[in-house]
Structures are given as structure tokens and as C-alpha cells.
XYZ file of C-alpha atoms in Angstrom:
448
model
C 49.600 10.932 20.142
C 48.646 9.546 23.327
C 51.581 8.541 25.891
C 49.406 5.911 27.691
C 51.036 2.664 25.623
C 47.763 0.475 26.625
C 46.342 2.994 24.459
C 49.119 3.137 21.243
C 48.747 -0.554 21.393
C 44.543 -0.673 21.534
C 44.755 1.953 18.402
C 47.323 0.307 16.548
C 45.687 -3.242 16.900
C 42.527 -1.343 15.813
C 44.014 -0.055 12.532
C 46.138 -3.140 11.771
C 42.440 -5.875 12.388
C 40.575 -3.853 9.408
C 37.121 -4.265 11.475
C 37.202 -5.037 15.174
C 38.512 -2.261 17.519
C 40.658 -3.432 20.088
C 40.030 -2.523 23.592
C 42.375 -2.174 26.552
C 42.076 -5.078 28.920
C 42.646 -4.518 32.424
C 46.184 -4.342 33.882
C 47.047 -2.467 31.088
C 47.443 -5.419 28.344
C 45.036 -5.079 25.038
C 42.320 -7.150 23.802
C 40.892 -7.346 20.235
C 36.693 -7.314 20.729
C 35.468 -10.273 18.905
C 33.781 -9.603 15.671
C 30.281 -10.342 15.032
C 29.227 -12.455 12.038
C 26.018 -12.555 11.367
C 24.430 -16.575 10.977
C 22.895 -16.541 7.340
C 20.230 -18.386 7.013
C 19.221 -21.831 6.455
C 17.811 -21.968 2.840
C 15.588 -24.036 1.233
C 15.112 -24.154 -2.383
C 11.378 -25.100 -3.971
C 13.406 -26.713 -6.611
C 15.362 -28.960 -4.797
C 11.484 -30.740 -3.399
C 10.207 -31.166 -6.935
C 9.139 -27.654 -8.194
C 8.569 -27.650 -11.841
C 7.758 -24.254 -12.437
C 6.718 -24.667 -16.497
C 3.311 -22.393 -16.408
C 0.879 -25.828 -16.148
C 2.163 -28.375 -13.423
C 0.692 -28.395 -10.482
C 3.600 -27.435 -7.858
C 1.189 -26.642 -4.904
C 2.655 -30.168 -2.874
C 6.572 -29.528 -3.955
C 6.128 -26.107 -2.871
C 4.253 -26.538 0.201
C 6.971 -29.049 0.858
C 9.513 -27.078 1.227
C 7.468 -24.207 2.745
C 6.530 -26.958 5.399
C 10.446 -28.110 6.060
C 11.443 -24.367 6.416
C 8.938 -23.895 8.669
C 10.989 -26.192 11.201
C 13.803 -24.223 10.985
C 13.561 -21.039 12.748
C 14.976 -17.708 10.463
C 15.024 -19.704 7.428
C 14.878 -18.807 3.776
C 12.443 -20.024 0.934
C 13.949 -19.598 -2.071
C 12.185 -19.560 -5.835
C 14.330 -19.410 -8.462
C 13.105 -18.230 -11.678
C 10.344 -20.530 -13.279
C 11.932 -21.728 -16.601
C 8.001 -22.154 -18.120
C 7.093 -18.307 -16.812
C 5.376 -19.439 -13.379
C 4.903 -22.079 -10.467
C 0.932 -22.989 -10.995
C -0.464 -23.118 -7.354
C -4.042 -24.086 -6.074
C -2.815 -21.923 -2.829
C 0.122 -22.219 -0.546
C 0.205 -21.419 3.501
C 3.365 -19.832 5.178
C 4.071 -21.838 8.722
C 5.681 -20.053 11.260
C 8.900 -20.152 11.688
C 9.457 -19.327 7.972
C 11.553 -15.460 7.744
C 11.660 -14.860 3.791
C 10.079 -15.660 0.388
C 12.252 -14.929 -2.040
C 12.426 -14.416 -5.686
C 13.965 -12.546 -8.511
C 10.594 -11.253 -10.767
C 10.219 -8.640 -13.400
C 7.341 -6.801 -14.654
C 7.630 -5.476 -17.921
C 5.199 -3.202 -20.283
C 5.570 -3.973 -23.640
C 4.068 -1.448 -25.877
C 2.461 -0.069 -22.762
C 0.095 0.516 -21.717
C -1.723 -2.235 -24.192
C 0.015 -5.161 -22.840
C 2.316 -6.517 -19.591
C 4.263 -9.136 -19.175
C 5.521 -10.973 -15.735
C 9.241 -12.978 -15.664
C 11.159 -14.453 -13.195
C 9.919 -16.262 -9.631
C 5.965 -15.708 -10.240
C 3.366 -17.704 -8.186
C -0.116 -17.985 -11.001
C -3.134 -19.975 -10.059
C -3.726 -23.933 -11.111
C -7.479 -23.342 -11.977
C -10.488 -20.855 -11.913
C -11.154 -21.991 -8.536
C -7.971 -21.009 -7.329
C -8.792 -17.662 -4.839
C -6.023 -17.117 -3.179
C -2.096 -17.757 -3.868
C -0.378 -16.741 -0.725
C -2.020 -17.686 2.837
C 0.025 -16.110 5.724
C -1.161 -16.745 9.138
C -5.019 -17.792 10.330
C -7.325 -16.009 12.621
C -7.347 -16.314 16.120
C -10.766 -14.818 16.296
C -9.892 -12.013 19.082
C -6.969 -13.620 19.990
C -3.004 -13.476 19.090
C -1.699 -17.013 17.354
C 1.799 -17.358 18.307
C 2.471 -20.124 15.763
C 1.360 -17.266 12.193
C 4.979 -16.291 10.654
C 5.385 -12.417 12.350
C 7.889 -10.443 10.877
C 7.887 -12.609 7.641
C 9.441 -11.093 4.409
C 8.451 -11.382 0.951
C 10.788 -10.067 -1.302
C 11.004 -10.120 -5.310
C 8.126 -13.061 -6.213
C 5.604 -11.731 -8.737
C 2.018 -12.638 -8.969
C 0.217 -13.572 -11.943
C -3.903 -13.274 -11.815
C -4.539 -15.155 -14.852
C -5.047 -19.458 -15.328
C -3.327 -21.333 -17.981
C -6.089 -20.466 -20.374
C -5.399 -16.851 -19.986
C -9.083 -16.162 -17.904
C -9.132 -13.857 -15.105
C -10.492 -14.506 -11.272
C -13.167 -12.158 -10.076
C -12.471 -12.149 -6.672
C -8.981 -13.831 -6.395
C -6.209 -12.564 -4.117
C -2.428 -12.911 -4.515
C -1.457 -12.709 -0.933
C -3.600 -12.575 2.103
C -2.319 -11.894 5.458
C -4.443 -13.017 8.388
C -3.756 -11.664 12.421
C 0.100 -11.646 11.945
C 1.917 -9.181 12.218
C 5.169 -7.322 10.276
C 4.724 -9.077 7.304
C 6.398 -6.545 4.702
C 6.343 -7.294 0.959
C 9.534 -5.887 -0.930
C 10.200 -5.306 -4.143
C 7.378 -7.720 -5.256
C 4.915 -7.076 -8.543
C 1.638 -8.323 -9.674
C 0.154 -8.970 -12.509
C -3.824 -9.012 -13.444
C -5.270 -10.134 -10.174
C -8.851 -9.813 -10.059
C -9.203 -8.750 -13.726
C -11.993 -10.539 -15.219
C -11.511 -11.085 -18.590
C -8.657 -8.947 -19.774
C -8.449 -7.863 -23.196
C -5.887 -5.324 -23.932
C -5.353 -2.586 -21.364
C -6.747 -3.508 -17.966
C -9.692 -2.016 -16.169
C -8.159 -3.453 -12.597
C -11.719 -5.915 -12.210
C -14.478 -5.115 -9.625
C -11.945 -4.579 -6.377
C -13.029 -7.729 -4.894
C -10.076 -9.100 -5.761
C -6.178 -8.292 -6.143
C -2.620 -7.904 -4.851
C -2.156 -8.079 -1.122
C -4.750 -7.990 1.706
C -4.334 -7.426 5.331
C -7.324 -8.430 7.868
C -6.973 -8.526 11.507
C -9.657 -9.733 13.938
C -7.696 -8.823 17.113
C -9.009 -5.534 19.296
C -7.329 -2.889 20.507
C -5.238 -2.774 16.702
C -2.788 -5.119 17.397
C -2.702 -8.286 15.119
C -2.347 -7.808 11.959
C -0.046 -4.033 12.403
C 2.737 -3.063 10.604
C 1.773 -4.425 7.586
C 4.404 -2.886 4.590
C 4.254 -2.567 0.749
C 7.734 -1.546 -0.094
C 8.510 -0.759 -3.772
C 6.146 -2.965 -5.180
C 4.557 -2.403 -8.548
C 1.104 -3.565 -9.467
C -0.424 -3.318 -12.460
C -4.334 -4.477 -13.423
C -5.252 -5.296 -10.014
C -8.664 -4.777 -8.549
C -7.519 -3.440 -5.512
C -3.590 -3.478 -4.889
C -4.104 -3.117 -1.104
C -7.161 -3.606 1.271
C -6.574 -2.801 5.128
C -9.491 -4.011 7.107
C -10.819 -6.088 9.906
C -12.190 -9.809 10.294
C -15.759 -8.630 12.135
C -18.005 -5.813 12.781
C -18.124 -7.017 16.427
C -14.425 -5.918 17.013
C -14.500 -2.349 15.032
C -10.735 -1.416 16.678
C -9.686 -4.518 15.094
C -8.544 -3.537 11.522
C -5.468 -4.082 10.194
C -3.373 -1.011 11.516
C 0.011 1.174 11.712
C 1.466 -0.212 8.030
C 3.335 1.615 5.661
C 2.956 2.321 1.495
C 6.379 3.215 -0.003
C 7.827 3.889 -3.227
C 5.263 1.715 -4.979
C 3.906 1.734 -8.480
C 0.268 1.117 -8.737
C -1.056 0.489 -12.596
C -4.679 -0.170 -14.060
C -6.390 -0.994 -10.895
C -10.477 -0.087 -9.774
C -9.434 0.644 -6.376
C -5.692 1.595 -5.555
C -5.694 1.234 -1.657
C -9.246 0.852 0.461
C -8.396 1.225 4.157
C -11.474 0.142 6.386
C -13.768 -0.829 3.196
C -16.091 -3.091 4.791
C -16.064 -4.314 8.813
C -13.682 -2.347 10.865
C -11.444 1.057 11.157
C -8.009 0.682 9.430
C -6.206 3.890 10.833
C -2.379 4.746 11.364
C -1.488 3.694 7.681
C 0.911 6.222 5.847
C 1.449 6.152 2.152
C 4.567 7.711 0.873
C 6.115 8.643 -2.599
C 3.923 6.033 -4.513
C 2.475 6.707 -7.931
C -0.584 5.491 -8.476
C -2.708 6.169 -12.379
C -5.950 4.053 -13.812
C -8.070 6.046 -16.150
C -10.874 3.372 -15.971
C -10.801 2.944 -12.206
C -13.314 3.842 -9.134
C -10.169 5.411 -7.195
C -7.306 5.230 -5.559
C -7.558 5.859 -2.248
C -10.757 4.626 -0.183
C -10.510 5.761 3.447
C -13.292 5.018 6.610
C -15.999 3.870 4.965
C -16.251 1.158 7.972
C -15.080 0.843 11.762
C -13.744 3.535 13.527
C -10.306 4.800 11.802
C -8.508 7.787 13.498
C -5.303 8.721 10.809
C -4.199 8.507 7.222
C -1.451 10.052 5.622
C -0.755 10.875 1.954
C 2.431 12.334 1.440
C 4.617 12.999 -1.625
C 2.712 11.000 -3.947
C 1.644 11.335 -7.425
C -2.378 10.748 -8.162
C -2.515 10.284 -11.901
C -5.406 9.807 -13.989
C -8.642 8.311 -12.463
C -12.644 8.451 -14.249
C -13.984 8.641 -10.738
C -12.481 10.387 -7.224
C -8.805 10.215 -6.630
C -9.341 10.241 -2.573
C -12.690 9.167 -0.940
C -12.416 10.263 2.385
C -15.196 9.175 5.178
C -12.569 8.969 8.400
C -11.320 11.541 10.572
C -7.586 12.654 9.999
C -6.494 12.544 6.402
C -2.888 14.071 5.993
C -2.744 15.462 2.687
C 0.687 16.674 2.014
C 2.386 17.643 -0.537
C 1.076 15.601 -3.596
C 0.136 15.749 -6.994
C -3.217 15.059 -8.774
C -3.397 15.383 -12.590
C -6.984 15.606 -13.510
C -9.456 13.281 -15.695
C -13.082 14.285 -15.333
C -13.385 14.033 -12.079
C -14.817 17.160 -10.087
C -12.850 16.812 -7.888
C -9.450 15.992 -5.732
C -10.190 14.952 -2.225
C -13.936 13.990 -1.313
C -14.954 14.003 2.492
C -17.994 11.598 2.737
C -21.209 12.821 4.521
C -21.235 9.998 7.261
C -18.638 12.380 9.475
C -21.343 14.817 9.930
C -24.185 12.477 9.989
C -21.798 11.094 13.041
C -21.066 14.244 14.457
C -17.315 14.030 13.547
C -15.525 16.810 11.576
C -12.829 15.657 9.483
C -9.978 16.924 11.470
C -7.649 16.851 8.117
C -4.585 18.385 6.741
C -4.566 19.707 3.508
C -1.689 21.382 2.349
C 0.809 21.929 -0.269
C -0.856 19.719 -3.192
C -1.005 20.458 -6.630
C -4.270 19.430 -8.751
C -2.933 20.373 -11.976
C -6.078 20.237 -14.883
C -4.916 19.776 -18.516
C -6.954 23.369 -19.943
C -9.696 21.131 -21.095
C -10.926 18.989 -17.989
C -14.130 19.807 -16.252
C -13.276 20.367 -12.278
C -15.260 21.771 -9.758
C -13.175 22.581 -6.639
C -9.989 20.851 -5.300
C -11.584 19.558 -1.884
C -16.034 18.947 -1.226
C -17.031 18.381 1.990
C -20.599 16.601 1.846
C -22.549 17.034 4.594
C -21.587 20.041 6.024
C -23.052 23.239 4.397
C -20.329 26.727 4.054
C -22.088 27.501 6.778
C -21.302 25.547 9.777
C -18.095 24.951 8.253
C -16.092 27.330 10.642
C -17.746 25.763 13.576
C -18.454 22.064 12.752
C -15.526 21.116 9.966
C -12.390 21.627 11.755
C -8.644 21.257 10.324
C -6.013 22.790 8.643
C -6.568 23.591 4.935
C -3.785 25.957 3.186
C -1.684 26.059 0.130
C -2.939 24.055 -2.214
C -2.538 24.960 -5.741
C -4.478 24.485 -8.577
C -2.996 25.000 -12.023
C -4.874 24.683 -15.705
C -2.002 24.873 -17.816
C -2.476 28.105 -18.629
C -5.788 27.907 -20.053
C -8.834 29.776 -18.856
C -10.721 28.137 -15.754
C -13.211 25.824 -16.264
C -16.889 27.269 -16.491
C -17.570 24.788 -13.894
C -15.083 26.131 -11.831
C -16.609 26.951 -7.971
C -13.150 27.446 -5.879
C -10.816 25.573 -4.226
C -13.292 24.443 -0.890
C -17.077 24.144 -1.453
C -19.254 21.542 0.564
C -22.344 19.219 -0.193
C -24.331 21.681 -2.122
C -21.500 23.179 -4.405
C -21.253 26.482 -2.657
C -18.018 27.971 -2.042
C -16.966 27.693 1.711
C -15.308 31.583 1.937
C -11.387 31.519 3.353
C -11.511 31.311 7.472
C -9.193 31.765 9.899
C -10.299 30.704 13.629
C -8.581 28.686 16.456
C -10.043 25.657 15.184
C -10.017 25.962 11.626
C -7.623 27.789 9.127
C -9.097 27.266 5.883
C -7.047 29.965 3.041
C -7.124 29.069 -0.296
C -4.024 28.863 -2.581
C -2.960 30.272 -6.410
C -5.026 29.166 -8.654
C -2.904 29.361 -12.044
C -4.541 29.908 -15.310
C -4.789 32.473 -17.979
């Protein structure tokens, strides 16, 4: 024990407050440190400005209301208590700034899955067919930041429903659509049938128009709408459950960069996540420990097919059925680490579009410690093609790191169809290389 008594005294006042330590003062007298509590928010409720919520009133004014009124108050809470008719009916709603959290308390349920889903709780659905988008957060600034767009606004627990009172589906309509602002994170939120036109039984997740959450930045040098987040969200008959891209072509760094995938649970969609679909490069994203499984859809990761993206990064996630590719790779630095893809009839895995050699890129990827794991039956011809770039000008033209991936039939004989493991645009194998640029070695293939 010490024998300084300023310091018995500081320890003993620390032990006896149950939180804040006390410090010795000068002159040898002690002084408990002031505890912190944090302010909680100011909270206003879309029920207390008129909010039906009975699955047919129109709520769009009450709502906006109080969206409006929070807006004033810096740090404040929205909240949505759970609709006693199923859903708020919207013709669209716009977040102010000022505004820090949605929130909700939504469930998505399958019932007799996967034939039918059902949506409870705090869930924003559309007043009409004309309805296109639910959820407006921020507006362009056309190159340039806008202060006044609600940064660093969370949405956490509201549900989405796709479908009007009559039960018809929206080609093209989006739940939430974030415009040049920046840290908008959506937790623990679930959707419902956006985009899904005409639903009947099991979805087919619509053309991919349409669907959860969009992010679209106009701003150069990748800095409006960043940091975008998808946190343990689950989606399920959505066209596309994420699209990452930019406003114009004029401003190809402008995409919607640097955002973050985690933990979510992606259902029945045509497209899972399409990163730089259309205008401009969407790089920086990573997508972690997500699950994503649609045997009618296109696929579930779309990657560079506009702009100039530079990374994406798959890691720990599990690709589940798909009719078409499960990755569709035309940008430079895919990460592919350590996930699972269960086969349909695709022919294969990962897919590196021709455009990177017609641009003189290689694809500079990482490919390493996945599992494509067939079923004994499915037809698949290698685990990664590389269109546009022939076995041989591989070593010299097709740089990156491609190792220990494992391909496993269950057992069962390999397909006749079976190539190998790498083989680019014509179907020929590309033979295992080792260089300073490339290491390209080819893992167990399991089977009888």
C-alpha cells in the first residue's frame, strides 16, 4: 500500500464513487473527476404529429412533420413505433439535416420459406404505383459538398415494404436513396419486395433497377457520398439490395466510395450488390461475413463495369445459389478471401470481364482460400475465367495473387466439363505459375 496519504485517499475515494476515479489535487488534498453523462437525445415520435400507420393512410405530411421539426434540433431522434395496420403508406419522405437517427423496431419473417415473407413492426410501404422512392437522404450538389444533407445519419431497425396496398410491385422503385452525404449507415434494417414486379410466390428479386438502398455521389476526388454502411441488414426479393455508383460520367472518381457490407442477409434478389454499374468507379467497398443466395438471379456481386474503381474486397462470406455468375468482376483489385460458393449451373465462381485487357489493365486480384463446393451433379467449368487474356500472356499481362482455392464435388466424380481451377477467354487451362508478378498455384480439388 502506498504511504503517500494524497494517494490512500485518491484510491479510496475511487473505490467508494463506483465510477469516477478521484484524482489528487494539488497541495496534496483529493478531487473526485467529474463524471461524464452523455445528453440523450431529443426525440420525436411520428405518432405524436398524426402518423396513422394502418397499411392505407397516407402519412407522408405527419411523417414529414416530424422529420421536418427534428431536423431543427441538432442530434435528434425520429422515432417509429410499430405500425398497428402493418406499415406507414408514404408517397416519399426527405431526411433534413440536422436529423441523427431513424428508428424502428421491424421484423422480417419467412413463413413456409422460401414461398412466402412477411414484414412487422416500423415498415415504411409506398402510397401508390407512382411512388419510386421511400427514403430521400441528402440532394446533389453537382460537384460540390452540401453542408445542410444529414452526414453521419443512422437508420436503425425500420423495414421496407416494395409492394402498394393492392399487393403490385414497382419496377424501378427504391427504398432508400442516399444522395452526396456522407456516413449514412443502415443497421439492423430489412426489406421486403422492392423492385419485384409482380410477385407471385417465391421472388425472382425484379429487373435490378430497383431495390433496397442506393448510394450515388457526384462529388470528385471520392468524397461525398463515402462511408456508406449496410450493417446486419436482411433483404429479401429485392432487385438489387445495394448499388454504389456515381451521379455523372463527367466526374468518373466520383462514385460512391470507402463503405462497408457486414453481417447482412441478402434473399431472392437479381443483383445482390453492383458497385460502379453504370456512370462512375465505386472502389474501396469491403463486404464482410454476409450471406447472400437467389437461384433465379443475374448475380450477386457486380464490380467495375463503369468509372474507374481501384479495390473490392470479399471476405468471409457465403455465395449461395445463383442461375447466372456469383462475382462479375471488370475492376482492378478484387480481394477474394476466404469464402464460400455452393454451385447452381453456373460455370463458374469469379468472372474477370474482358474490358481490363481491352484497357490494358490486369486484374491485380487476390484469390485465395475459397471454397466452390459443387453438389456431384452441377456442370462447372473452372473456379476463376479470365476473358480477354489468353493462358498465354497470362504470366506477363494478368498479374495477382491466385492460391488455395479449393474446389470440392462432394465426393462425386468431376464434372466432364471440368477444365481446372484457372482457364481464360477461350476455356484453356492457364498452367500453375510462379513469377515476381504473378503466383498463380492451383488448390485440392476434392472428388472421387
Amino acid at each position: 500500500m502506498s504511504s503517500n496519504p494524497s494517494r490512500r485517499t485518491a484510491l479510496r475515494l475511487a473505490a467508494a464513487g463506483g465510477g469516477a476515479l478521484a484524482a489528487a489535487a494539488p497541495g496534496g488534498s483529493a478531487a473526485a473527476a467529474p463524471a461524464v453523462h452523455a445528453t440523450p437525445p431529443t426525440v420525436f415520435d411520428v405518432a405524436a404529429y398524426g402518423a396513422v400507420g394502418d397499411g392505407t393512410t397516407d402519412d407522408t405530411a405527419a411523417i414529414q412533420s416530424a422529420l421536418n421539426a427534428a431536423g431543427k434540433t441538432p442530434g435528434s431522434l425520429v422515432n417509429f413505433p410499430p405500425a398497428a395496420g402493418g406499415c406507414y403508406r408514404t408517397s416519399g419522405l426527405a431526411v433534413p439535416g440536422g436529423v441523427a437517427v431513424l428508428q424502428g423496431q421491424s421484423c422480417l419473417s419467412a413463413a413456409n420459406a422460401p414461398t412466402t415473407a412477411a414484414l412487422t413492426g416500423s415498415v415504411l410501404a409506398p402510397l401508390t404505383a407512382s411512388t419510386s422512392t421511400l427514403l430521400a437522404i441528402g440532394s446533389s450538389g453537382n460537384g460540390a459538398a452540401v453542408a445542410t444533407n444529414p452526414h453521419g445519419l443512422i437508420i436503425d431497425g425500420l423495414g421496407f415494404l416494395g409492394t402498394t396496398p393492392a399487393g403490385s410491385g414497382i419496377t424501378g422503385f427504391w427504398a432508400a436513396s442516399v444522395v452526396d452525404t456522407s456516413d449514412v449507415t443502415f443497421r439492423n434494417c430489412r426489406d421486403l419486395y422492392c423492385d419485384p414486379p409482380g410477385f407471385k410466390g417465391y421472388p425472382t428479386g425484379g429487373k435490378g433497377n430497383g431495390g433496397f438502398v442506393r448510394f450515388l455521389s457526384s462529388g470528385t476526388d471520392n468524397f461525398f457520398s463515402v462511408n456508406g454502411r449496410l450493417l446486419f441488414c436482411s433483404s429479401y426479393g429485392a432487385g438489387t439490395f445495394l448499388l454504389a455508383d456515381g451521379l455523372s460520367a463527367a466526374y468518373p472518381g466520383g462514385g460512391s466510395t470507402d463503405g462497408q457490407v457486414m453481417g447482412c442477409q441478402v434473399n431472392g434478389h437479381n443483383h445482390g450488390a453492383q458497385f460502379g454499374p453504370l456512370l462512375a468507379g465505386a472502389g474501396g467497398w469491403i463486404v464482410l461475413e454476409s450471406h447472400f443466395s437467389s437461384a433465379e438471379g443475374t448475380n450477386h456481386i457486380s464490380y467495375g463495369l463503369a468509372g474507374h474503381p481501384w479495390t473490392l474486397r470479399l471476405d468471409g462470406c457465403y455465395f449461395d445459389l445463383i442461375r447466372a455468375l456469383p462475382v462479375d468482376c471488370h475492376g482492378r483489385g478484387l480481394q477474394a478471401i476466404g469464402n464460400y460458393f455452393r454451385a447452381l449451373s453456373n460455370s463458374t465462381a469469379i468472372a474477370f470481364g474482358p474490358g481490363l485487357a481491352t484497357s490494358g489493365s490486369d486484374p491485380a486480384a487476390v484469390l485465395t482460400g475459397n471454397i466452390l463446393d459443387l453438389n456431384g451433379a452441377t456442370t462447372v467449368a473452372s473456379f476463376a475465367r479470365f476473358d480477354g487474356f489468353t493462358a498465354a500472356d497470362f504470366p506477363t499481362k494478368a498479374g495477382g495473387q491466385y492460391s488455395g482455392n479449393v474446389v470440392h464435388n462432394h465426393g462425386a466424380a468431376m464434372p466432364k466439363s471440368w477444365v481446372g481451377q484457372f482457364v481464360d477467354s477461350k476455356a484453356a487451362v492457364i498452367p500453375g505459375t510462379s513469377s515476381a508478378r504473378l503466383q498463380l498455384q492451383e488448390g485440392p480439388v476434392l472428388s472421387a
